[in-house]
DNA sequence: CTTTTGCTGCAACTTAATTGCAAAGATTAA
DNA sequence: TTAATCTTTGCAATTAAGTTGCAGCAAAAG
């Protein structure tokens, strides 16, 4: 696992106190985090600073966002080498029971046969159901 | 194409003026519609009535919702026979240029190999890119 | 006809997301 | 080192989507 500083250096994002603490938090969680989640975890850091940090991270491919239908956009750290291109696409899983959302990096992403002349650039793929912890 | 009244009768949703006009509007559009879209189109119909109509439609599988990342939930009429079950899943396409979102009913939905013990119940699959009209 | 139930319109509210602005901090130029 | 410039941060305020309470109206049931 890369360190916070390594990631920011590679993605050419200047290291600051807020960025360090936000990225450290995201890395420490196995599930994707909403702005509210981060706000609650980092009680001493201002919401708008976190918000702008997330925008900066997303622009620079440090993280990617997921709309899982919970009403809040979630954020997860990109995998090493990810450039947020079609080849980096992966599914996400939202558990209807425990409400966790996470990246399914290990599930192969199937090539989708789009209609003539359509061009894929990104995707937001969210599978909803029960995770292994909740499926009894 | 089924008529508004046929659809509502089959889905056991009582026919009312607001429901008729909302469903007629959804059927007349080739792209998925947000609450705001519908509100703008139906200037004489109250927003909260449209909102509650959409909830009723969704509960009764008349329509399904799509989160395409535009910040507004979009709604599209379900295909004939759809019961909003895993077998009815399909991809959606959001055009980054013309901002239209629509159902790709004709693109086969590939079965996804989930990790051990995961159970799929629904999905929100949105492919983003350029539609054939905008891909030049 | 009377009662009950559901639908609608209006206004108000909630909350996630976003922005303006000024102070603080960091970087660059002199 | 100092001055000028650019970036980041915190705070307060705003925006906008979504949601709800309530009263009046209409349809359905008794
Ligand atoms: Mn992911
Ligand atoms: Mn659809
Ligand atoms: Zn779970
Ligand atoms: Zn287009």
GROMACS .gro file of C-alpha atoms (C1' of nucleotides) and ligand atoms in nm:
model
  336
    1UNK     CA    1   0.000   0.000   0.000
    2UNK     CA    2   0.135   0.340  -0.095
    3UNK     CA    3   0.167   0.612   0.162
    4UNK     CA    4  -0.034   0.933   0.154
    5UNK     CA    5   0.271   1.135   0.055
    6UNK     CA    6   0.369   0.895  -0.221
    7UNK     CA    7   0.024   0.909  -0.374
    8UNK     CA    8   0.006   1.287  -0.367
    9UNK     CA    9   0.354   1.317  -0.510
   10UNK     CA   10   0.281   1.078  -0.794
   11UNK     CA   11  -0.046   1.255  -0.876
   12UNK     CA   12   0.125   1.593  -0.849
   13UNK     CA   13  -0.102   1.728  -0.578
   14UNK     CA   14   0.069   1.952  -0.330
   15UNK     CA   15   0.084   1.808   0.019
   16UNK     CA   16  -0.108   2.007   0.277
   17UNK     CA   17  -0.243   1.933   0.621
   18UNK     CA   18  -0.604   1.899   0.509
   19UNK     CA   19  -0.516   1.686   0.208
   20UNK     CA   20  -0.304   1.456   0.417
   21UNK     CA   21  -0.569   1.395   0.677
   22UNK     CA   22  -0.847   1.348   0.421
   23UNK     CA   23  -0.649   1.102   0.213
   24UNK     CA   24  -0.531   0.916   0.521
   25UNK     CA   25  -0.892   0.879   0.627
   26UNK     CA   26  -1.001   0.752   0.287
   27UNK     CA   27  -0.718   0.500   0.283
   28UNK     CA   28  -0.806   0.375   0.630
   29UNK     CA   29  -1.163   0.288   0.533
   30UNK     CA   30  -1.259  -0.020   0.341
   31UNK     CA   31  -1.581   0.142   0.226
   32UNK     CA   32  -1.630   0.450   0.012
   33UNK     CA   33  -1.687   0.768   0.211
   34UNK     CA   34  -1.928   1.056   0.166
   35UNK     CA   35  -1.843   1.416   0.241
   36UNK     CA   36  -2.056   1.381   0.552
   37UNK     CA   37  -1.870   1.065   0.658
   38UNK     CA   38  -1.540   1.247   0.631
   39UNK     CA   39  -1.676   1.553   0.805
   40UNK     CA   40  -1.791   1.338   1.094
   41UNK     CA   41  -1.457   1.164   1.118
   42UNK     CA   42  -1.245   1.477   1.091
   43UNK     CA   43  -1.422   1.702   1.338
   44UNK     CA   44  -1.150   1.965   1.333
   45UNK     CA   45  -1.147   2.011   0.959
   46UNK     CA   46  -1.385   2.245   0.784
   47UNK     CA   47  -1.647   2.099   0.553
   48UNK     CA   48  -1.573   2.328   0.261
   49UNK     CA   49  -1.205   2.252   0.286
   50UNK     CA   50  -1.282   1.882   0.272
   51UNK     CA   51  -1.518   1.946  -0.017
   52UNK     CA   52  -1.255   2.132  -0.216
   53UNK     CA   53  -0.996   1.873  -0.127
   54UNK     CA   54  -1.218   1.603  -0.271
   55UNK     CA   55  -1.264   1.805  -0.590
   56UNK     CA   56  -0.888   1.846  -0.619
   57UNK     CA   57  -0.833   1.477  -0.556
   58UNK     CA   58  -1.089   1.379  -0.815
   59UNK     CA   59  -0.950   1.616  -1.079
   60UNK     CA   60  -0.607   1.468  -1.022
   61UNK     CA   61  -0.720   1.105  -1.022
   62UNK     CA   62  -0.632   1.049  -0.659
   63UNK     CA   63  -0.988   0.936  -0.592
   64UNK     CA   64  -1.300   0.860  -0.792
   65UNK     CA   65  -1.660   0.925  -0.704
   66UNK     CA   66  -1.949   0.683  -0.690
   67UNK     CA   67  -2.316   0.763  -0.698
   68UNK     CA   68  -2.477   0.477  -0.516
   69UNK     CA   69  -2.825   0.617  -0.479
   70UNK     CA   70  -2.790   0.697  -0.112
   71UNK     CA   71  -2.825   1.064  -0.192
   72UNK     CA   72  -2.464   1.138  -0.109
   73UNK     CA   73  -2.175   1.100  -0.347
   74UNK     CA   74  -1.915   0.858  -0.214
   75UNK     CA   75  -1.542   0.870  -0.273
   76UNK     CA   76  -1.283   0.594  -0.291
   77UNK     CA   77  -0.909   0.601  -0.347
   78UNK     CA   78  -0.806   0.497  -0.696
   79UNK     CA   79  -0.607   0.178  -0.735
   80UNK     CA   80  -0.236   0.209  -0.796
   81UNK     CA   81  -0.176   0.297  -1.159
   82UNK     CA   82  -0.536   0.402  -1.215
   83UNK     CA   83  -0.586   0.685  -1.455
   84UNK     CA   84  -0.966   0.689  -1.448
   85UNK     CA   85  -0.987   0.572  -1.807
   86UNK     CA   86  -1.220   0.307  -1.950
   87UNK     CA   87  -0.958   0.040  -1.878
   88UNK     CA   88  -0.975   0.133  -1.509
   89UNK     CA   89  -1.350   0.087  -1.488
   90UNK     CA   90  -1.481  -0.145  -1.221
   91UNK     CA   91  -1.806  -0.232  -1.054
   92UNK     CA   92  -1.917  -0.107  -0.715
   93UNK     CA   93  -2.130  -0.282  -0.465
   94UNK     CA   94  -2.381  -0.115  -0.238
   95UNK     CA   95  -2.515  -0.331   0.043
   96UNK     CA   96  -2.883  -0.265   0.105
   97UNK     CA   97  -2.841  -0.389   0.460
   98UNK     CA   98  -2.523  -0.238   0.602
   99UNK     CA   99  -2.520   0.053   0.353
  100UNK     CA  100  -2.155   0.014   0.274
  101UNK     CA  101  -2.031   0.092  -0.074
  102UNK     CA  102  -1.704  -0.039  -0.207
  103UNK     CA  103  -1.505  -0.100  -0.520
  104UNK     CA  104  -1.509  -0.449  -0.667
  105UNK     CA  105  -1.157  -0.428  -0.806
  106UNK     CA  106  -1.139  -0.806  -0.842
  107UNK     CA  107  -1.454  -0.857  -1.046
  108UNK     CA  108  -1.361  -0.846  -1.414
  109UNK     CA  109  -1.525  -0.562  -1.600
  110UNK     CA  110  -1.694  -0.698  -1.906
  111UNK     CA  111  -1.670  -0.512  -2.230
  112UNK     CA  112  -2.007  -0.372  -2.320
  113UNK     CA  113  -2.126  -0.382  -2.679
  114UNK     CA  114  -2.255  -0.033  -2.728
  115UNK     CA  115  -2.477   0.063  -3.021
  116UNK     CA  116  -2.309   0.184  -3.341
  117UNK     CA  117  -2.114   0.506  -3.297
  118UNK     CA  118  -2.142   0.528  -2.921
  119UNK     CA  119  -1.821   0.597  -2.734
  120UNK     CA  120  -1.762   0.511  -2.370
  121UNK     CA  121  -1.562   0.757  -2.163
  122UNK     CA  122  -1.650   0.675  -1.803
  123UNK     CA  123  -1.907   0.473  -1.615
  124UNK     CA  124  -2.085   0.460  -1.281
  125UNK     CA  125  -2.167   0.099  -1.217
  126UNK     CA  126  -2.334   0.016  -0.890
  127UNK     CA  127  -2.465  -0.327  -0.808
  128UNK     CA  128  -2.701  -0.329  -0.512
  129UNK     CA  129  -2.783  -0.622  -0.292
  130UNK     CA  130  -2.644  -0.801   0.010
  131UNK     CA  131  -2.275  -0.822   0.086
  132UNK     CA  132  -2.126  -1.141   0.223
  133UNK     CA  133  -2.148  -1.013   0.579
  134UNK     CA  134  -2.520  -0.946   0.547
  135UNK     CA  135  -2.634  -1.231   0.323
  136UNK     CA  136  -2.757  -1.499   0.565
  137UNK     CA  137  -4.657   0.091  -2.753
  138UNK     CA  138  -4.902   0.063  -2.469
  139UNK     CA  139  -5.126   0.355  -2.382
  140UNK     CA  140  -5.107   0.546  -2.056
  141UNK     CA  141  -5.431   0.393  -1.932
  142UNK     CA  142  -5.326   0.040  -2.022
  143UNK     CA  143  -5.001   0.075  -1.831
  144UNK     CA  144  -5.166   0.215  -1.521
  145UNK     CA  145  -5.435  -0.051  -1.530
  146UNK     CA  146  -5.184  -0.332  -1.563
  147UNK     CA  147  -4.970  -0.194  -1.281
  148UNK     CA  148  -5.280  -0.135  -1.068
  149UNK     CA  149  -5.226   0.237  -1.026
  150UNK     CA  150  -5.540   0.442  -1.015
  151UNK     CA  151  -5.579   0.673  -1.311
  152UNK     CA  152  -5.582   1.041  -1.220
  153UNK     CA  153  -5.526   1.362  -1.408
  154UNK     CA  154  -5.177   1.421  -1.274
  155UNK     CA  155  -5.068   1.061  -1.326
  156UNK     CA  156  -5.197   1.060  -1.679
  157UNK     CA  157  -5.015   1.376  -1.778
  158UNK     CA  158  -4.690   1.273  -1.606
  159UNK     CA  159  -4.685   0.929  -1.764
  160UNK     CA  160  -4.781   1.068  -2.102
  161UNK     CA  161  -4.490   1.307  -2.078
  162UNK     CA  162  -4.246   1.032  -1.981
  163UNK     CA  163  -4.365   0.817  -2.270
  164UNK     CA  164  -4.329   1.101  -2.517
  165UNK     CA  165  -3.963   1.154  -2.435
  166UNK     CA  166  -3.687   0.935  -2.565
  167UNK     CA  167  -3.461   1.039  -2.280
  168UNK     CA  168  -3.504   0.988  -1.907
  169UNK     CA  169  -3.658   1.283  -1.727
  170UNK     CA  170  -3.577   1.450  -1.398
  171UNK     CA  171  -3.837   1.595  -1.165
  172UNK     CA  172  -3.722   1.937  -1.282
  173UNK     CA  173  -3.760   1.836  -1.647
  174UNK     CA  174  -4.115   1.724  -1.585
  175UNK     CA  175  -4.194   2.031  -1.380
  176UNK     CA  176  -4.072   2.252  -1.663
  177UNK     CA  177  -4.277   2.062  -1.918
  178UNK     CA  178  -4.596   2.050  -1.712
  179UNK     CA  179  -4.617   2.409  -1.598
  180UNK     CA  180  -4.968   2.372  -1.463
  181UNK     CA  181  -4.892   2.075  -1.241
  182UNK     CA  182  -4.758   2.115  -0.890
  183UNK     CA  183  -4.405   1.994  -0.815
  184UNK     CA  184  -4.496   1.795  -0.508
  185UNK     CA  185  -4.776   1.625  -0.695
  186UNK     CA  186  -4.534   1.525  -0.967
  187UNK     CA  187  -4.290   1.411  -0.700
  188UNK     CA  188  -4.546   1.191  -0.530
  189UNK     CA  189  -4.664   1.061  -0.863
  190UNK     CA  190  -4.309   0.953  -0.945
  191UNK     CA  191  -4.282   0.777  -0.609
  192UNK     CA  192  -4.608   0.597  -0.673
  193UNK     CA  193  -4.497   0.501  -1.023
  194UNK     CA  194  -4.166   0.370  -0.898
  195UNK     CA  195  -4.323   0.168  -0.617
  196UNK     CA  196  -4.557   0.010  -0.867
  197UNK     CA  197  -4.291  -0.058  -1.129
  198UNK     CA  198  -4.437   0.183  -1.381
  199UNK     CA  199  -4.105   0.361  -1.400
  200UNK     CA  200  -3.753   0.310  -1.272
  201UNK     CA  201  -3.504   0.568  -1.158
  202UNK     CA  202  -3.152   0.627  -1.279
  203UNK     CA  203  -2.877   0.813  -1.102
  204UNK     CA  204  -2.660   0.940  -1.381
  205UNK     CA  205  -2.440   1.175  -1.184
  206UNK     CA  206  -2.607   1.489  -1.311
  207UNK     CA  207  -2.724   1.563  -0.958
  208UNK     CA  208  -3.085   1.491  -1.041
  209UNK     CA  209  -3.247   1.151  -1.038
  210UNK     CA  210  -3.391   1.062  -1.377
  211UNK     CA  211  -3.694   0.852  -1.449
  212UNK     CA  212  -3.779   0.628  -1.742
  213UNK     CA  213  -4.081   0.414  -1.818
  214UNK     CA  214  -4.024   0.045  -1.762
  215UNK     CA  215  -4.030  -0.185  -2.060
  216UNK     CA  216  -4.341  -0.394  -2.115
  217UNK     CA  217  -4.333  -0.691  -1.878
  218UNK     CA  218  -4.064  -0.539  -1.661
  219UNK     CA  219  -4.088  -0.618  -1.294
  220UNK     CA  220  -3.772  -0.440  -1.185
  221UNK     CA  221  -3.600  -0.763  -1.095
  222UNK     CA  222  -3.242  -0.863  -1.171
  223UNK     CA  223  -3.355  -1.012  -1.501
  224UNK     CA  224  -3.490  -0.672  -1.603
  225UNK     CA  225  -3.159  -0.498  -1.545
  226UNK     CA  226  -3.015  -0.299  -1.830
  227UNK     CA  227  -2.748  -0.042  -1.892
  228UNK     CA  228  -2.806   0.329  -1.924
  229UNK     CA  229  -2.616   0.575  -2.130
  230UNK     CA  230  -2.544   0.932  -2.034
  231UNK     CA  231  -2.410   1.152  -2.311
  232UNK     CA  232  -2.148   1.392  -2.183
  233UNK     CA  233  -2.223   1.625  -2.472
  234UNK     CA  234  -2.601   1.647  -2.508
  235UNK     CA  235  -2.668   1.539  -2.148
  236UNK     CA  236  -2.935   1.293  -2.246
  237UNK     CA  237  -2.979   0.977  -2.044
  238UNK     CA  238  -3.157   0.675  -2.180
  239UNK     CA  239  -3.210   0.306  -2.133
  240UNK     CA  240  -3.005   0.068  -2.348
  241UNK     CA  241  -3.274  -0.198  -2.362
  242UNK     CA  242  -3.105  -0.362  -2.660
  243UNK     CA  243  -2.760  -0.406  -2.510
  244UNK     CA  244  -2.741  -0.748  -2.347
  245UNK     CA  245  -2.682  -0.732  -1.974
  246UNK     CA  246  -2.395  -0.955  -1.884
  247UNK     CA  247  -2.409  -1.165  -1.576
  248UNK     CA  248  -2.161  -1.037  -1.324
  249UNK     CA  249  -1.953  -1.281  -1.121
  250UNK     CA  250  -1.986  -1.142  -0.772
  251UNK     CA  251  -1.760  -1.250  -0.488
  252UNK     CA  252  -1.864  -1.548  -0.278
  253UNK     CA  253  -2.187  -1.495  -0.088
  254UNK     CA  254  -2.283  -1.166  -0.247
  255UNK     CA  255  -2.638  -1.135  -0.371
  256UNK     CA  256  -2.753  -0.893  -0.637
  257UNK     CA  257  -3.094  -0.732  -0.593
  258UNK     CA  258  -3.084  -0.425  -0.813
  259UNK     CA  259  -2.828  -0.221  -1.004
  260UNK     CA  260  -2.769   0.128  -1.131
  261UNK     CA  261  -2.552   0.098  -1.436
  262UNK     CA  262  -2.463   0.415  -1.618
  263UNK     CA  263  -2.217   0.429  -1.903
  264UNK     CA  264  -2.100   0.779  -1.983
  265UNK     CA  265  -1.957   0.900  -2.308
  266UNK     CA  266  -2.075   1.026  -2.644
  267UNK     CA  267  -2.397   0.916  -2.805
  268UNK     CA  268  -2.415   0.853  -3.178
  269UNK     CA  269  -2.554   1.200  -3.241
  270UNK     CA  270  -2.262   1.364  -3.063
  271UNK     CA  271  -1.971   1.135  -3.155
  272UNK     CA  272  -1.813   1.302  -3.458
  273DC     C1'  273  -7.669   1.103   0.104
  274DT     C1'  274  -7.293   1.042   0.430
  275DT     C1'  275  -6.864   0.876   0.550
  276DT     C1'  276  -6.419   0.741   0.442
  277DT     C1'  277  -6.023   0.725   0.176
  278DG     C1'  278  -5.702   0.896  -0.135
  279DC     C1'  279  -5.519   1.284  -0.439
  280DT     C1'  280  -5.372   1.748  -0.505
  281DG     C1'  281  -5.178   2.221  -0.439
  282DC     C1'  282  -4.947   2.525  -0.153
  283DA     C1'  283  -4.610   2.659   0.160
  284DA     C1'  284  -4.255   2.544   0.444
  285DC     C1'  285  -3.867   2.272   0.557
  286DT     C1'  286  -3.438   1.967   0.520
  287DT     C1'  287  -3.003   1.875   0.374
  288DA     C1'  288  -2.623   1.790   0.042
  289DA     C1'  289  -2.363   2.060  -0.235
  290DT     C1'  290  -2.148   2.490  -0.353
  291DT     C1'  291  -1.966   2.968  -0.343
  292DG     C1'  292  -1.777   3.450  -0.186
  293DC     C1'  293  -1.465   3.641   0.080
  294DA     C1'  294  -1.100   3.751   0.377
  295DA     C1'  295  -0.722   3.566   0.651
  296DA     C1'  296  -0.335   3.259   0.669
  297DG     C1'  297   0.021   3.013   0.453
  298DA     C1'  298   0.340   2.902   0.096
  299DT     C1'  299   0.603   3.015  -0.313
  300DT     C1'  300   0.842   3.321  -0.621
  301DA     C1'  301   1.058   3.752  -0.759
  302DA     C1'  302   1.323   4.134  -0.641
  303DT     C1'  303   1.555   3.924   0.361
  304DT     C1'  304   1.169   4.152   0.201
  305DA     C1'  305   0.795   4.228  -0.102
  306DA     C1'  306   0.475   4.056  -0.424
  307DT     C1'  307   0.203   3.677  -0.579
  308DC     C1'  308  -0.044   3.262  -0.569
  309DT     C1'  309  -0.269   2.889  -0.313
  310DT     C1'  310  -0.513   2.698   0.061
  311DT     C1'  311  -0.819   2.732   0.440
  312DG     C1'  312  -1.218   2.855   0.756
  313DC     C1'  313  -1.642   3.074   0.809
  314DA     C1'  314  -2.074   3.224   0.670
  315DA     C1'  315  -2.409   3.240   0.341
  316DT     C1'  316  -2.643   3.055  -0.059
  317DT     C1'  317  -2.831   2.719  -0.396
  318DA     C1'  318  -3.107   2.360  -0.535
  319DA     C1'  319  -3.298   1.894  -0.507
  320DG     C1'  320  -3.579   1.650  -0.248
  321DT     C1'  321  -3.935   1.602   0.102
  322DT     C1'  322  -4.322   1.682   0.426
  323DG     C1'  323  -4.752   1.889   0.685
  324DC     C1'  324  -5.175   2.033   0.613
  325DA     C1'  325  -5.611   2.166   0.440
  326DG     C1'  326  -5.927   2.137   0.059
  327DC     C1'  327  -6.118   1.855  -0.302
  328DA     C1'  328  -6.262   1.443  -0.542
  329DA     C1'  329  -6.353   0.973  -0.580
  330DA     C1'  330  -6.505   0.547  -0.376
  331DA     C1'  331  -6.743   0.295  -0.027
  332DG     C1'  332  -7.112   0.231   0.282
  333LIG    MN1  333  -1.434   0.234  -0.732
  334LIG    MN1  334  -3.367   0.209  -1.773
  335LIG    ZN1  335  -2.369  -0.553   0.407
  336LIG    ZN1  336  -2.532   1.309  -2.713
   0.00000   0.00000   0.00000
